Each structure stands twice: as C-alpha cells, then as structure tokens.
XYZ file of C-alpha atoms in Angstrom:
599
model
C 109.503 170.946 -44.889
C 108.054 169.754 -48.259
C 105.286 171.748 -49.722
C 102.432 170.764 -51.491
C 102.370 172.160 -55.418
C 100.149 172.287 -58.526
C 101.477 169.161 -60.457
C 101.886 170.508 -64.449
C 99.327 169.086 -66.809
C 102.144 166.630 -68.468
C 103.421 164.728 -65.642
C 99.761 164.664 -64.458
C 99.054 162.699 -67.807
C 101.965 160.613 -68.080
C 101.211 159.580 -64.104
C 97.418 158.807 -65.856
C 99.265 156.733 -68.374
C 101.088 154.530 -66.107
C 97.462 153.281 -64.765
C 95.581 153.293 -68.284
C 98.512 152.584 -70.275
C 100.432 149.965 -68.775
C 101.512 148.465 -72.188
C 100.284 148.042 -75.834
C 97.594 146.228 -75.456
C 96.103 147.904 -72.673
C 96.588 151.627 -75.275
C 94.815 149.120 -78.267
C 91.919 148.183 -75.268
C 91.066 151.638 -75.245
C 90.966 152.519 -79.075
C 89.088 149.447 -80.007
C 86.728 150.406 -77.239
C 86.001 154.241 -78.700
C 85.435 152.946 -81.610
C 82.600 150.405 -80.215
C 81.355 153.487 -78.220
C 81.152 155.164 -81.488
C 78.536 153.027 -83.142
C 80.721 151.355 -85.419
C 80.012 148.856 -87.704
C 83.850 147.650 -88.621
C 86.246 148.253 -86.989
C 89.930 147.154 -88.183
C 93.445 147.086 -86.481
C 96.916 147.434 -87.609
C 100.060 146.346 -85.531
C 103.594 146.512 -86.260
C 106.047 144.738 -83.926
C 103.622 143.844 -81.169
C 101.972 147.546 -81.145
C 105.791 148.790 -79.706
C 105.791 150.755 -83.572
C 102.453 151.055 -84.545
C 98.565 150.774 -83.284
C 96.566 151.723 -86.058
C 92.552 152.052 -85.212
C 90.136 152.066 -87.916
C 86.289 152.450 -87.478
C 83.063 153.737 -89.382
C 81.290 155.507 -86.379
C 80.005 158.857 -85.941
C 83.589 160.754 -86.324
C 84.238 164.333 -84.930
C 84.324 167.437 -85.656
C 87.634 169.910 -84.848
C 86.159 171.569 -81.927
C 85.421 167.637 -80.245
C 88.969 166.421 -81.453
C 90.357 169.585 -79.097
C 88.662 168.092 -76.915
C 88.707 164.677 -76.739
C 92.785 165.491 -76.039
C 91.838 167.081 -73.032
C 91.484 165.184 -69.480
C 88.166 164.344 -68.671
C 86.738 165.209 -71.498
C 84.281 162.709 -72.944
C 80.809 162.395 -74.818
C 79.739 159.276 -72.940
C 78.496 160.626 -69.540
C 75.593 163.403 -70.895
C 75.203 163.907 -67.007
C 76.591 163.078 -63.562
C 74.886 159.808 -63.372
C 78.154 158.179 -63.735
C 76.044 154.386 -62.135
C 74.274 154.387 -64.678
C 77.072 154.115 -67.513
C 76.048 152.216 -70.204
C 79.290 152.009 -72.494
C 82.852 150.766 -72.449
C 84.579 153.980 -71.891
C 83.173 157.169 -69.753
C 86.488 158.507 -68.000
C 87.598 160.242 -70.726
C 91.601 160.015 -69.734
C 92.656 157.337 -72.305
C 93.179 159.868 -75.693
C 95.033 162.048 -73.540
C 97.104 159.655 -71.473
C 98.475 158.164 -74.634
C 99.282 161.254 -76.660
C 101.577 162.009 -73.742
C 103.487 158.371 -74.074
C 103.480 158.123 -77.125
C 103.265 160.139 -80.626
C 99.780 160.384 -81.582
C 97.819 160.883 -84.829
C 94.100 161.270 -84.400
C 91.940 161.808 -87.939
C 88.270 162.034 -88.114
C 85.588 163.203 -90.246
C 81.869 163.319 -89.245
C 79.397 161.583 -92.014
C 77.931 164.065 -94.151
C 81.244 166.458 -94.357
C 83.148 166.745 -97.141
C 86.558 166.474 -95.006
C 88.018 165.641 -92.178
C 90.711 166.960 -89.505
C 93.586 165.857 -88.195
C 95.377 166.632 -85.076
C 99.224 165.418 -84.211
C 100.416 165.095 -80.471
C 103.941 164.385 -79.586
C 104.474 163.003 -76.383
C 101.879 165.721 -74.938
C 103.252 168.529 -77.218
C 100.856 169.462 -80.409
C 102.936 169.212 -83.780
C 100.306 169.258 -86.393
C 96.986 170.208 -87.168
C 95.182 171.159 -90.419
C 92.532 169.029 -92.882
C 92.662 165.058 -93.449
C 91.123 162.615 -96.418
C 89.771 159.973 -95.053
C 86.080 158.359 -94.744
C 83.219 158.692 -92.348
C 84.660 157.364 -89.358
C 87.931 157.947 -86.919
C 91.606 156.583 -87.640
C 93.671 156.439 -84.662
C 97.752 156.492 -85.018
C 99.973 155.666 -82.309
C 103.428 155.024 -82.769
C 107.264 155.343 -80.594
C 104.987 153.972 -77.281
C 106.916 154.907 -74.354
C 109.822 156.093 -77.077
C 110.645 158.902 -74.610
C 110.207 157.324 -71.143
C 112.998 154.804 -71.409
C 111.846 153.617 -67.810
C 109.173 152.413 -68.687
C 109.974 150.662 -72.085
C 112.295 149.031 -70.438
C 109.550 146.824 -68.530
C 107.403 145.790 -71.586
C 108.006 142.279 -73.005
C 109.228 141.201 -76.673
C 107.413 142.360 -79.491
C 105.840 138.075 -79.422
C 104.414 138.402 -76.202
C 103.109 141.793 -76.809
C 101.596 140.956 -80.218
C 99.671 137.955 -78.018
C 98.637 140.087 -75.683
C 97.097 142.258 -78.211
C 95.623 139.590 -80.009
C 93.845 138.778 -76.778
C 92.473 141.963 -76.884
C 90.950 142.367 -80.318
C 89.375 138.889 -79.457
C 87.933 139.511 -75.912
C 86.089 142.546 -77.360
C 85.184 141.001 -81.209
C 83.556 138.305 -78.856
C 81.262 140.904 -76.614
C 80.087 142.485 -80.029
C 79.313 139.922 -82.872
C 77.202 142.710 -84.392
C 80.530 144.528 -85.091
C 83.481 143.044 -88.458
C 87.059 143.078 -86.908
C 89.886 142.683 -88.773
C 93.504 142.434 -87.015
C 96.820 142.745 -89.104
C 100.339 142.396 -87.825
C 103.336 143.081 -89.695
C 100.658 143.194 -93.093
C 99.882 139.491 -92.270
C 95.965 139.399 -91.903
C 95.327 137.878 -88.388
C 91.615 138.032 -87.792
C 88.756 138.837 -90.088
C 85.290 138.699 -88.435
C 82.426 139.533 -90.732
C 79.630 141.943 -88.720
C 76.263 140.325 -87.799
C 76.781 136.897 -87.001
C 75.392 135.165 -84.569
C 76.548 134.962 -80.601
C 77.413 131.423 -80.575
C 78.923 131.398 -84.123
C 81.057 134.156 -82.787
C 82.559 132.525 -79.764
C 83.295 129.318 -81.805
C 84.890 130.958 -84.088
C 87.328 132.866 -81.765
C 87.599 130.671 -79.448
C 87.576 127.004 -81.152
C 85.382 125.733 -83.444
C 84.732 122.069 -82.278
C 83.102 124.196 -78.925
C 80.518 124.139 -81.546
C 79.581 120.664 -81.195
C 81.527 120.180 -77.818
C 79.582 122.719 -75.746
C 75.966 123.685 -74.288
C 73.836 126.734 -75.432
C 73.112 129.099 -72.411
C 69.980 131.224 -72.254
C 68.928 132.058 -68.857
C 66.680 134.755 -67.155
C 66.605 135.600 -63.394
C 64.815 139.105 -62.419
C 66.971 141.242 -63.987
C 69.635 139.223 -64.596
C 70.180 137.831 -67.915
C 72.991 134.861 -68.824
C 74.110 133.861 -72.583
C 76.423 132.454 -73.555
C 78.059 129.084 -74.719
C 80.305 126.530 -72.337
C 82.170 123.346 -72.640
C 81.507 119.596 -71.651
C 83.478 118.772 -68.902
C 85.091 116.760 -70.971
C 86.253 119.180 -73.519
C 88.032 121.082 -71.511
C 92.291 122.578 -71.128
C 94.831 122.334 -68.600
C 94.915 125.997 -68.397
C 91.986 128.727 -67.899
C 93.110 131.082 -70.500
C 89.992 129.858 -73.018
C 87.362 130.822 -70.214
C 85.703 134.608 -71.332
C 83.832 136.637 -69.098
C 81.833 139.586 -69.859
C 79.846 141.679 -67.619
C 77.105 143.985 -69.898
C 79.427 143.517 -72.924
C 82.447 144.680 -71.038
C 85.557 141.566 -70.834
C 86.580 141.201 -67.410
C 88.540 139.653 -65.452
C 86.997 139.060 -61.973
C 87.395 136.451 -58.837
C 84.063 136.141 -58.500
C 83.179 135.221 -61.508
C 85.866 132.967 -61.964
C 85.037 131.443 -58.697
C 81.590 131.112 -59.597
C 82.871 128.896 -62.792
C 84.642 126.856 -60.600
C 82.419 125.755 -58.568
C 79.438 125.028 -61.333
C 81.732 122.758 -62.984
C 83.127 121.340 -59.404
C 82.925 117.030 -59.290
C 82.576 117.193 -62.995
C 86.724 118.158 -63.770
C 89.838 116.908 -62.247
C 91.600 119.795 -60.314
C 94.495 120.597 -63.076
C 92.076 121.014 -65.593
C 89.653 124.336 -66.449
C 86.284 125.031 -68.705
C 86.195 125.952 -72.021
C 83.679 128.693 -71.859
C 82.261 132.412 -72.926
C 79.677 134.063 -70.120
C 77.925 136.866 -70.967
C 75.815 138.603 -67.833
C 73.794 141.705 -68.577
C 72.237 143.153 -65.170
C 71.252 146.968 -64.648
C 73.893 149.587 -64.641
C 72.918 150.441 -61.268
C 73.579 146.808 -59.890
C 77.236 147.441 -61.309
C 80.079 149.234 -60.095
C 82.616 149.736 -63.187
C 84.373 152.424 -61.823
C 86.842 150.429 -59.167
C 90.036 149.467 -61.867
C 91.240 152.271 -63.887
C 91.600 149.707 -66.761
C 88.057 148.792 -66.333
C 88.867 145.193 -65.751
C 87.138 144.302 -62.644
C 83.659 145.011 -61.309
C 81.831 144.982 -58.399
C 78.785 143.788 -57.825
C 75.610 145.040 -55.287
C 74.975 141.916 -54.725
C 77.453 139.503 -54.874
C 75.892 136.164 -53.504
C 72.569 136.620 -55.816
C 75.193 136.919 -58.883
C 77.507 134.334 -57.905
C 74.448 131.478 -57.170
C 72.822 132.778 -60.487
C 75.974 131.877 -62.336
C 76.359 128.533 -60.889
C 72.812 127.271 -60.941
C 72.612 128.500 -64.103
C 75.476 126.524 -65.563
C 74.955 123.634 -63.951
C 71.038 123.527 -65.553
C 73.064 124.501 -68.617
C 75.222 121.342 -68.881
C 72.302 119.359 -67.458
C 70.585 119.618 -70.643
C 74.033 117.725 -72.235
C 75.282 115.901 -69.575
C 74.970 112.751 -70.948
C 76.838 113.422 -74.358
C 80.681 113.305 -74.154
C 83.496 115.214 -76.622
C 82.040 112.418 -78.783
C 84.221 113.370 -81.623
C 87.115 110.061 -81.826
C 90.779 112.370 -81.816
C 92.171 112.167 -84.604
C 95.812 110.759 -82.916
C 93.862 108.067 -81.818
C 91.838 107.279 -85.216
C 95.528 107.426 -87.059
C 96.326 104.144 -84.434
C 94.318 101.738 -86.387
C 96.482 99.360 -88.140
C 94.869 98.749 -91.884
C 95.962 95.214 -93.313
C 98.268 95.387 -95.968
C 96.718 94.871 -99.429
C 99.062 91.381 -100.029
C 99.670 90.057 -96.838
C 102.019 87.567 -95.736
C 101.099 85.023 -93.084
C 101.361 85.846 -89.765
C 104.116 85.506 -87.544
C 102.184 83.005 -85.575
C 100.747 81.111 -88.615
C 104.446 81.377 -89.832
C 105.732 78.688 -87.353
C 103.500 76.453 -88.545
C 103.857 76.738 -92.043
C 107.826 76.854 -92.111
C 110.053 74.089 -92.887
C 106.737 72.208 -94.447
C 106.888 70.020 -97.732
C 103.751 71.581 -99.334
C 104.329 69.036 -102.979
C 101.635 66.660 -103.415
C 101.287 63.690 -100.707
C 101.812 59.989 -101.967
C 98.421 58.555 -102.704
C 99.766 55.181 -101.366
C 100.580 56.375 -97.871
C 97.638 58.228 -95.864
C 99.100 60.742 -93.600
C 98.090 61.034 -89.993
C 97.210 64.430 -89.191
C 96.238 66.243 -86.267
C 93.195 67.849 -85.375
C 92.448 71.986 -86.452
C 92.202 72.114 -82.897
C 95.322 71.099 -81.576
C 96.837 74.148 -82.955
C 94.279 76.683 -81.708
C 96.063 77.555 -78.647
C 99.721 77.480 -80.567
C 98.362 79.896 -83.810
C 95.923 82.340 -81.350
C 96.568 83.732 -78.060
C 93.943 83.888 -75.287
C 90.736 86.290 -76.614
C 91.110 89.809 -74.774
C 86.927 90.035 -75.102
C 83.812 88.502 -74.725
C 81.406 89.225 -77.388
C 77.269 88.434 -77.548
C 75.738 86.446 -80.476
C 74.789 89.009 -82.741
C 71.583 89.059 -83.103
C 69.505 91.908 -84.715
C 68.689 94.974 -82.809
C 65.720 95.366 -81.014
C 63.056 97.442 -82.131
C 63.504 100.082 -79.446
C 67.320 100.281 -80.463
C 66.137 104.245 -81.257
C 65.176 104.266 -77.531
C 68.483 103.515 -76.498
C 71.258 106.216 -77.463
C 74.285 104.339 -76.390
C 72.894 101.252 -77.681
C 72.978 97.530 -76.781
C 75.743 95.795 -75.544
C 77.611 93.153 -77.996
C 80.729 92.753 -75.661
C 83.508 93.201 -72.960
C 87.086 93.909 -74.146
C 89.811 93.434 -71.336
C 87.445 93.443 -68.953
C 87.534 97.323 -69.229
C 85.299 98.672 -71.910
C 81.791 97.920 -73.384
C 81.351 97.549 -76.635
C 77.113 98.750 -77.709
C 76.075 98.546 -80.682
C 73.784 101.579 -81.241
C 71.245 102.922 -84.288
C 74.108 104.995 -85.774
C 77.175 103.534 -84.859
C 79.676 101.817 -82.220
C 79.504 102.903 -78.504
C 83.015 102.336 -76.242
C 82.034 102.668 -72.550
C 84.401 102.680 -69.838
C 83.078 100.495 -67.367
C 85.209 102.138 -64.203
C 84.067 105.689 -65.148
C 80.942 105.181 -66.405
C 79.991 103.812 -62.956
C 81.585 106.312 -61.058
C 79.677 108.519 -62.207
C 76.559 107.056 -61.403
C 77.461 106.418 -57.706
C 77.962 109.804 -57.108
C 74.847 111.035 -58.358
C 72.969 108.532 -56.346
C 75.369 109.777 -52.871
C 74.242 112.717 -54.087
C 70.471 112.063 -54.855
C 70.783 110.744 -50.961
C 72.369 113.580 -49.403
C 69.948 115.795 -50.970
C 67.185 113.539 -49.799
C 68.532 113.283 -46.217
C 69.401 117.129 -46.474
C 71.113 118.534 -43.548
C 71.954 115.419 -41.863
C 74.683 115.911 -39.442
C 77.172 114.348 -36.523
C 76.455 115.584 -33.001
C 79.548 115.806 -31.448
C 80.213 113.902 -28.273
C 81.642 117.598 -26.457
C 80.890 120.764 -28.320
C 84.203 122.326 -29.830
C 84.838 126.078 -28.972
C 87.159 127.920 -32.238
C 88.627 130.914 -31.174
C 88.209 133.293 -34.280
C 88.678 137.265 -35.335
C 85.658 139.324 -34.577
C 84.822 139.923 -38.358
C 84.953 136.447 -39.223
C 83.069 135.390 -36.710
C 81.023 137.789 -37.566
C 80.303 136.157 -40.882
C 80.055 132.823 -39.854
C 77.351 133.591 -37.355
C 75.328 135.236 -40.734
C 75.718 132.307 -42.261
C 74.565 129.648 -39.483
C 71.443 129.054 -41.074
C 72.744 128.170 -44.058
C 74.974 125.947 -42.733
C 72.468 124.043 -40.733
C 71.041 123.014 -43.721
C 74.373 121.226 -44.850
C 74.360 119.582 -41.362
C 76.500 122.506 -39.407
C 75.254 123.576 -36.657
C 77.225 126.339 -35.059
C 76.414 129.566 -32.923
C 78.261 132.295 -31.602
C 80.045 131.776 -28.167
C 81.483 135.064 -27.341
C 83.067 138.362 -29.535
C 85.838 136.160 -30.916
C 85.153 132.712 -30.936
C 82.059 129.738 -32.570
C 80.978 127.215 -30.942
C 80.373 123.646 -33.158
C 77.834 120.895 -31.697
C 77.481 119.475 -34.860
C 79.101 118.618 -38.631
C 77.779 116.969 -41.568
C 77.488 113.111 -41.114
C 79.790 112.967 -44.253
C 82.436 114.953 -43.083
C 82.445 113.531 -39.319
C 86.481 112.896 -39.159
C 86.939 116.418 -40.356
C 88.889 119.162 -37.821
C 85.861 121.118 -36.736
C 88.460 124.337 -35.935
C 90.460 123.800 -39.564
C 86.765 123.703 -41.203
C 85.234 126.845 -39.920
C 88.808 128.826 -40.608
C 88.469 127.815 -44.334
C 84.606 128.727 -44.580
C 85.141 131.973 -43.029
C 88.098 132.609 -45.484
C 85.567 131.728 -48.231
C 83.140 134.069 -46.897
C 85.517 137.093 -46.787
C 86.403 136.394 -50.417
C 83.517 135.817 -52.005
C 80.723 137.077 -49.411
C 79.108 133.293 -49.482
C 80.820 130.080 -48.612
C 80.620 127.229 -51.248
C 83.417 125.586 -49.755
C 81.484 122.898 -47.115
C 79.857 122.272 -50.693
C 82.397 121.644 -52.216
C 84.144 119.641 -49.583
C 80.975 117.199 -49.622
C 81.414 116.935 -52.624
C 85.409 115.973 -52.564
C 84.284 113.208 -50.125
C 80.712 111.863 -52.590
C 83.300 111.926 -55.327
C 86.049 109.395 -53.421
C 83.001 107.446 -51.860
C 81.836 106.968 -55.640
C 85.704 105.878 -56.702
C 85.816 103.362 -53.992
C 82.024 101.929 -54.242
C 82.355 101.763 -58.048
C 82.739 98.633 -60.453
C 86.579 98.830 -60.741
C 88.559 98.108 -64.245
C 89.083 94.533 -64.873
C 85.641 92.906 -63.231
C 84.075 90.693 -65.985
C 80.813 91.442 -66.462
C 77.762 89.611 -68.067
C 75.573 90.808 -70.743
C 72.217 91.747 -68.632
C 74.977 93.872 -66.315
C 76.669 95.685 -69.312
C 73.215 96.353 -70.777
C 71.835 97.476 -67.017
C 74.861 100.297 -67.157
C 73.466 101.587 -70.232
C 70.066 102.225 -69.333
C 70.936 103.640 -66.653
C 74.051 106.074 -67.724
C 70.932 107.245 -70.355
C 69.049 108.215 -67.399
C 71.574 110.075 -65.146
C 72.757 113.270 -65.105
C 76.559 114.188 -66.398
C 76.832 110.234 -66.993
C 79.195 111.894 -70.543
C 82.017 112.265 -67.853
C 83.284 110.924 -65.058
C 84.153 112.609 -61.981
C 87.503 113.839 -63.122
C 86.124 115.370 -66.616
C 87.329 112.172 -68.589
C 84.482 110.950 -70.885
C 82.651 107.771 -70.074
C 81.915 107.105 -73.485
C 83.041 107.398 -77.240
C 81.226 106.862 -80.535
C 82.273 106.224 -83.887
C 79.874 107.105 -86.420
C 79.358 104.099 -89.115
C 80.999 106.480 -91.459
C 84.147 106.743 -88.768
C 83.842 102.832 -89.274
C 83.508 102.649 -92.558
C 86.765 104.547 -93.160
C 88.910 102.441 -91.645
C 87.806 100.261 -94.301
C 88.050 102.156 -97.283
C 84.379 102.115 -97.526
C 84.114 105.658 -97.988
C-alpha cells in the first residue's frame, strides 16, 4: 500500500516550476513583472539565444536588503500581500513562488542594493543549491541573472522550441507589459542587438502605436469610457484596418496582459457585421474595475481572470466599442497602399506614339503634298473609333464646386468608372467610392434601424416545438427567456429537461427551432449571456443587405451617385462594408500631385 510522505523542498519547487515556469518567456514574465511591482522607472532586458542562455533583468526600484533577498528565495515569501486580503491584490505578482521556482531550474544570480546604501548583495542559486553569497556593485535597483534554464532537467528542455521561436515569444512579453505601463522606459536586447527602446512617460495611445503599429495612429479610434466602476481605455482599429490573424489584439485587465475568452469574445462580437469572418481587430483594451470584482488567482501564470460579473463586463466591452468606432465609422484606412500607389504608370518623358496611333501613322508619306492636286481626306472622326477604344467612365462637366463643398466630406460626384466606382471630387482631394459596398452598407443599417424599430418582432409557429435539453441548460435558457422575447423568442420551460418554442424572430423564421436553442444554450454556458441570436440576425441583415444592394456594374446617373454620398456621410460605419473592406479611398491633392512630379 503506498503511503503518503513529506515531499522535500526541491522537488516541491521544481513541481512549482513546471506551472510558473513553463519556458523562457513565461521565467522573463515574472522578472519584468517584480521589477514593475518594484516601482521602477526603467526597466531593461538582456537575452541571449532566445532566453535558453541568458535572462538578464535590470530595474531602478526600491532594491533589497540581505535579510529580504533570503527571503524572497523562499516559497511564499513576498512583500506584495501586507495582509490576508489576497481579493484585494493590487499588483502583478503576490504568490511569491516565481524567485524560487526558477532558482531551482535554472542557475540564478540575484543582486540588489536598496537606494541610500553604499552597496549591495548578491546571492547565487544553483538549481536550488546556494553557491555564492557576499557584497555586489551595482546601482539602486535589482539585477536579475538567469542562465542554463532547465540545463539540469533534460526532460523538460527537451520540449522548449528553437532559440527563434523562443526569442518571439519573449519579445511578446516585454511588449504586452511595456504596453500596460507607458509610465515605465523598456529596453530589450538580444544577442547585443538593441530590440526595443521605449522612453518612460509617454502617452497611452503613443505607446500602443508604437508597439503595436504606428499607422493604428491614424487608422484607429480613441477609447475613453466610464461605467460605475468600470473604466475602458484604450485605442482600436477601423474595421478596415484590420489582420488575418488575432495576434495584434491586447488585452489588459487593471494593467495585468491577459489572455481571456471572454474578453476575446466580447471583441468579437463589437466588431461583428463590420469584418469578414477570416479577419480579426487591430486593438489594445485596457479595463480597470475594483480588485474585489476580480479574481486573479485562478491560472498560476496569472493569465486568465475571472470576473464577478461576467455579463455586466462583457456588454460594457461591446457597447463600449461599438460607441467607440461610432465616433469614426465613416472614415476608412484612408491612407492609398503604397503597392497600389507604385501601379500608376507615369508617361515617359519622350514618348513615342501609341500603339494605336501607330497604325495610322505607319507606312504614310509625310513629304510635302503637291499644291496642284488637293487630297481628299477623311473626317477626324472616322478614325475615333479605330485610334480609341470604348470610354470605361462617364464623367460630369466640371463645373466649380459648390459652396457647401466643406459640408460634404466625400465630396461631389464628377463620374462613374466601369460602372463600379465613383469618382467625388472633394475640398482636399479625390474620393473613390465603391458603389457595391458603399451601398451595402447602408442597407444594413436601415434592416437594422427597422429591426430595432419593430423590436422583438417574431414568427408564431403554426404547432409549438418541444426541444428535449440537459437540466442545466435548460436551466439557463429559461433565465434568459425574457431576454429573448425581446429578440422575438418566445420560449418557456416544458418540463426538467426540455423548452418549449411558440415563437422565433420573423427574420430567422426558416431556422431549426431545436438546432437554435442548442447553440444559445452553448453560448450561455460559455460566456454566461448569449449574443449568438444577435449575432445570427445579424448574419441574415448582412446577406439581406448583399442581395437588396446596388450591385457592381449598374450605371448610375449623377443625382444617384451624389444621393450615395450624402447619405454614406450620414450613416453609421458607412467607412466599411459589411465584410471590413473600405467603401471609400482618398488621395490627398498632394498624393495627386506626386504622380505628377508636382511635388
């Protein structure tokens, strides 16, 4: 019969490590953090071969003395709880495992000195055992060593990645938490290559531009929102400058990067109808609530969080976005790509005749005619049809602009080129509209303007439909009735383990009524509230708009193409389409003006 034991105070720190150190980055995570916790002002790293040799850790915070250096090498020892209220942790670290953990991975050099001392101290771990210990020059501030990770636990080695994808995973790191603290200078080296240097006291959204990509600057939406005691910055994307993968979206819950579904859910669905499905936000979110709203203690790498209340979070993302990108909804990545702009053909500064003009010209006698003999020739306009091919575009007699041009951002229209795009003339420059999209757009926001106007209105079904559900998600469901009703479901509970529908929105009336409430009470066990029926109204707005929309190659007249206009100026999101595609482009009459040397 097995018998329980005392495990020794090694193996109980490398089984610690395997949760808090699960690879370099995740040992750099935790340094970079100590130092934040530390009040530093600067903090800089040093990597050598994707942190498998070397994380170096840097800062200029309080230090410590011998005594707390003993210490902080101890299990659960930490400075950052002062009592047992562990809810109401206010900084990144509080569980006091990580110093230790990775001293017994790895060999470990920790030297500190508290301001005002006139030396430091410096302690040496090897893989768990102490080596070296005695007095250390260095500044006010801590220097963390860690080098041979996982040098003497071959099993686990073994598992990391190459030194590249290591190095990017550290990278991401540094980043995520430079981000959350734009108060704080970061610098990042790898292999004595400076990576990243950060300079302290910048600004939030200067920060995440920076980091993240700088044309978010001009591509993106300020966010500044208030909610009881919930706070969202931050800065997010147009629709339309967006990436086909979700690694650019940063989340941050009181200045801690995580990684969480709800979150991420909530993202998705404030930018759902406005991006194609294969295509994700470029974003940072930062939501401060109180401590005791917040449950940080559920990963041991601190990663994910859970919230009291989950709905009231997830709604105040979403509605909070969405009045976010209201506010520049109408403007587009507006900035012409630079592939594109390279395109334009510039006419060669001696020119030949064209190829067309060529066929005329050939095989002529150009030598001075015979005054005595007149010859016949044909008309300029017998040739018209053999020297140009049919016009792609209709264009407007350009006349001046009206005096409320300034009135009109996209402008007024001058043209239609393959029957596709507008061509506006605006105040500052020329405005390409894609007819198709454009309109697309607006459909759907009038559906929508009419479902929201005719809230709730629903299909009676000819014979109620019994679907025979668990207990718990029936459960849920019947919490949720009343919410539904007001999307035009009407359902109620018909026994322990089944729902009974008499109704479904008038939208959705060929839907299965049994496949419907399975997915919505999946969505309610994930996320504790069901956006799904939401979002499946709005899958069906967005193919009604597609269908009911003035398609690509319909000729339009002047009064239409001007109609569009005013109107796309007045509707919300009318910068995209309903796929995250822009409806419209502008080139600046400096953009213009370069393609003809003008500038």
């Amino acid at each position: 019969m097995p018998t329980i034991r005392r495990l020794p105070e090694a193996l109980i720190n490398r089984i610690a490590a395997g949760e808090v150190v699960e690879r370099p980055a995740s040992a750099l995570k935790e340094l970079v953090e100590n130092a934040i916790d530390a009040g530093a002002t600067r903090v800089s790293v040093r990597i050598e071969e994707g942190g498998l040799a070397l994380l170096e850790v840097t800062d200029d915070g309080c230090g410590m003395g011998p005594d707390e250096m003993a210490l902080a090498l101890e299990r659960h020892a930490t400075s950052k709880l002062p009592d047992e209220a562990i809810e109401q942790v206010a900084t990144l670290g509080f569980r006091g495992e990580a110093l230790p953990s990775i001293a017994s991975v790895a060999r470990l050099t920790l030297e500190s000195r508290v301001r005002g001392v006139e030396q430091g101290w410096k302690r040496v771990v090897d893989h768990g055992a102490l080596v070296e210990e005695g007095p250390a020059a260095l500044p006010p501030g801590t220097r963390v060593r860690v080098e041979q990770l996982f040098g003497k636990v071959p099993a686990r080695r073994k598992f990391l990645r190459s030194a590249r994808s290591e190095y990017a995973a550290c990278l991401d790191v540094v980043r995520r938490l430079a981000m959350a603290r734009p108060d704080i200078g970061f610098t990042l080296e790898q292999g004595g290559r400076r990576i990243l240097g950060l300079q302290g006291g910048e600004g939030l959204e200067a920060r995440v531009a920076q980091i993240v990509d700088r044309a978010l600057a001009d591509n993106g939406v300020t966010i500044e929102l208030e909610r009881g005691t919930m706070r969202l910055r931050g800065l997010a994307g147009l629709p339309t400058f967006n990436r086909g993968v979700a690694d650019h979206q940063y989340l941050f819950v009181n200045g801690r990067p995580v990684k969480d579904r709800l979150l991420i859910g909530a993202v998705r669905g404030a930018y759902s109808g406005m991006l194609a499905h294969d295509r994700h936000a470029v974003l940072a979110l930062f939501l401060d609530l109180e401590p005791e709203d917040l449950d940080v203690n559920v990963h041991p790498a601190k990663t994910e969080v859970r919230f009291r209340d989950a709905p009231s979070v997830r709604g105040f993302i979403v509605s909070g976005l969405r009045e976010a990108l209201s506010t520049g909804d109408k403007r587009s990545a507006q900035a012409p790509d630079a592939s594109a702009m390279s395109k334009w053909q510039v006419e060669p500064s001696a020119p030949g005749p064209a190829p067309s003009l060529g066929s005329i010209f050939a095989g002529r006698d150009w030598s001075a005619p015979n005054s005595s003999v007149r010859q016949p020739s044909s008309p300029w306009n017998a040739h018209v049809t053999e020297i140009f091919d049919a016009p792609q575009g209709r264009a407007e007699i350009a006349e001046p602009l009206p005096p409320e041009t300034e009135d009109f951002p996209l402008g007024v229209a001058r043209g239609q080129v393959a029957q596709t795009y507008i061509v506006a003339e605006a105040a500052d420059g020329l405005v390409i509209v894609d007819q198709h999209a454009a309109h697309e757009r607006l459909v759907l926001e009038r559906l929508r303007a009419a479902r929201g106007a005719g809230a709730g209105a629903s299909q009676a079904l000819l014979m109620p439909e019994v679907v025979e559900l668990d207990e718990p998600a029936c459960d849920r469901l019947e919490d949720k009735a009343s919410d539904f009703a007001e999307l035009g479901l009407s359902i109620e509970r018909f026994g322990p383990g089944a729902m009974l529908v008499r109704a479904v929105p008038a939208i959705l009336a060929k839907a299965d009524p049994a496949a419907l409430l399975q997915d919505l009470a999946d969505d309610l066990a994930q996320h504790g509230e069901s956006l799904l029926l939401g979002e499946r109204i709005e899958h069906v707005l967005a193919t009604m708009a597609c269908h009911g929309s003035v398609r690509a190659g319909r000729t339009l007249s002047v009064p239409e193409m001007n109609a569009l206009l005013r109107e796309m100026e007045r509707t919300p999101r009318s910068g995209q389409c309903n796929h995250g595609r822009p409806t419209w482009v502008k080139l600046s009459m400096g953009d213009v003006e370069k393609l003809f040397g003008r500038h």
